[in-house]
Amino acid sequence: MIKNQDKKIIKKILDMLETIKIYLHSEGGDVDFVGFNNGKLKLKILGKCVKCPYNNDTFDVGVKHIIMQEIKQVKEVIFIR
């Protein structure tokens, strides 16, 4: 069962991902929400982003930084490639 506080955090994450996806889609990439538990956010990298040589920069530096800066409850972002 998901706690109300976690539901609010997940809603914030999903809203933020919708904005981020606009930029990823412009390059043929995508990202999907996998889960959030105990401060750990799991995201799946999809589309052209999977094989892109710059995906570390895009996700580890860009997406991770933006999410952790805006949503303080996210302590770690794990990308499934």
Short mmCIF file of C-alpha atoms in Angstrom, two decimals:
data_model
loop_
_atom_site.label_atom_id
_atom_site.label_comp_id
_atom_site.label_asym_id
_atom_site.label_seq_id
_atom_site.Cartn_x
_atom_site.Cartn_y
_atom_site.Cartn_z
CA MET A 1 0.00 0.00 0.00
CA ILE A 2 1.31 3.44 -0.96
CA LYS A 3 1.21 6.09 1.76
CA ASN A 4 -0.53 9.42 1.04
CA GLN A 5 2.78 11.27 1.35
CA ASP A 6 4.37 8.92 -1.21
CA LYS A 7 1.38 9.41 -3.52
CA LYS A 8 2.02 13.17 -3.45
CA ILE A 9 5.71 12.67 -4.18
CA ILE A 10 4.94 10.25 -7.02
CA LYS A 11 2.49 12.78 -8.50
CA LYS A 12 5.24 15.45 -8.42
CA ILE A 13 7.67 13.02 -10.06
CA LEU A 14 5.20 12.09 -12.81
CA ASP A 15 4.39 15.74 -13.49
CA MET A 16 8.08 16.58 -13.74
CA LEU A 17 8.71 13.60 -16.03
CA GLU A 18 6.02 14.85 -18.42
CA THR A 19 8.00 18.06 -18.87
CA ILE A 20 11.31 16.21 -19.23
CA LYS A 21 9.81 13.81 -21.78
CA ILE A 22 9.10 16.68 -24.17
CA TYR A 23 12.83 17.22 -24.59
CA LEU A 24 13.65 13.52 -24.79
CA HIS A 25 10.93 12.91 -27.40
CA SER A 26 12.42 15.62 -29.60
CA GLU A 27 15.50 13.42 -29.96
CA GLY A 28 13.63 10.10 -30.23
CA GLY A 29 14.16 9.10 -26.61
CA ASP A 30 11.93 8.49 -23.63
CA VAL A 31 11.91 7.63 -19.94
CA ASP A 32 9.33 5.71 -17.90
CA PHE A 33 8.59 5.75 -14.20
CA VAL A 34 9.27 2.32 -12.67
CA GLY A 35 8.84 3.02 -8.96
CA PHE A 36 9.57 5.12 -5.89
CA ASN A 37 10.35 3.65 -2.47
CA ASN A 38 12.35 4.87 0.53
CA GLY A 39 13.72 7.88 -1.36
CA LYS A 40 14.85 5.78 -4.34
CA LEU A 41 13.39 6.61 -7.73
CA LYS A 42 13.68 4.05 -10.53
CA LEU A 43 13.37 5.16 -14.15
CA LYS A 44 13.67 3.14 -17.36
CA ILE A 45 15.51 4.69 -20.29
CA LEU A 46 13.82 4.03 -23.63
CA GLY A 47 14.02 4.79 -27.34
CA LYS A 48 17.11 6.27 -28.93
CA CYS A 49 18.40 7.23 -25.47
CA VAL A 50 19.27 3.59 -24.78
CA LYS A 51 22.12 3.51 -27.31
CA CYS A 52 23.00 7.19 -27.35
CA PRO A 53 26.63 7.78 -26.38
CA TYR A 54 25.56 10.87 -24.41
CA ASN A 55 22.89 9.20 -22.27
CA ASN A 56 25.09 9.39 -19.15
CA ASP A 57 25.23 13.17 -19.52
CA THR A 58 21.52 13.46 -20.23
CA PHE A 59 20.34 11.23 -17.42
CA ASP A 60 23.02 11.15 -14.72
CA VAL A 61 23.82 14.83 -14.90
CA GLY A 62 20.66 16.39 -16.35
CA VAL A 63 17.54 14.42 -15.39
CA LYS A 64 18.88 13.19 -12.05
CA HIS A 65 20.05 16.65 -11.03
CA ILE A 66 16.77 18.33 -11.98
CA ILE A 67 14.60 15.81 -10.15
CA MET A 68 16.72 15.72 -6.98
CA GLN A 69 16.94 19.51 -6.89
CA GLU A 70 13.18 19.98 -7.25
CA ILE A 71 11.90 17.03 -5.19
CA LYS A 72 13.91 16.83 -1.96
CA GLN A 73 12.36 13.48 -0.96
CA VAL A 74 14.18 11.82 -3.87
CA LYS A 75 17.55 10.78 -2.44
CA GLU A 76 18.70 8.52 -5.27
CA VAL A 77 17.80 8.05 -8.92
CA ILE A 78 18.43 4.66 -10.49
CA PHE A 79 18.32 4.39 -14.27
CA ILE A 80 17.52 1.04 -15.86
CA ARG A 81 19.24 0.90 -19.21
#
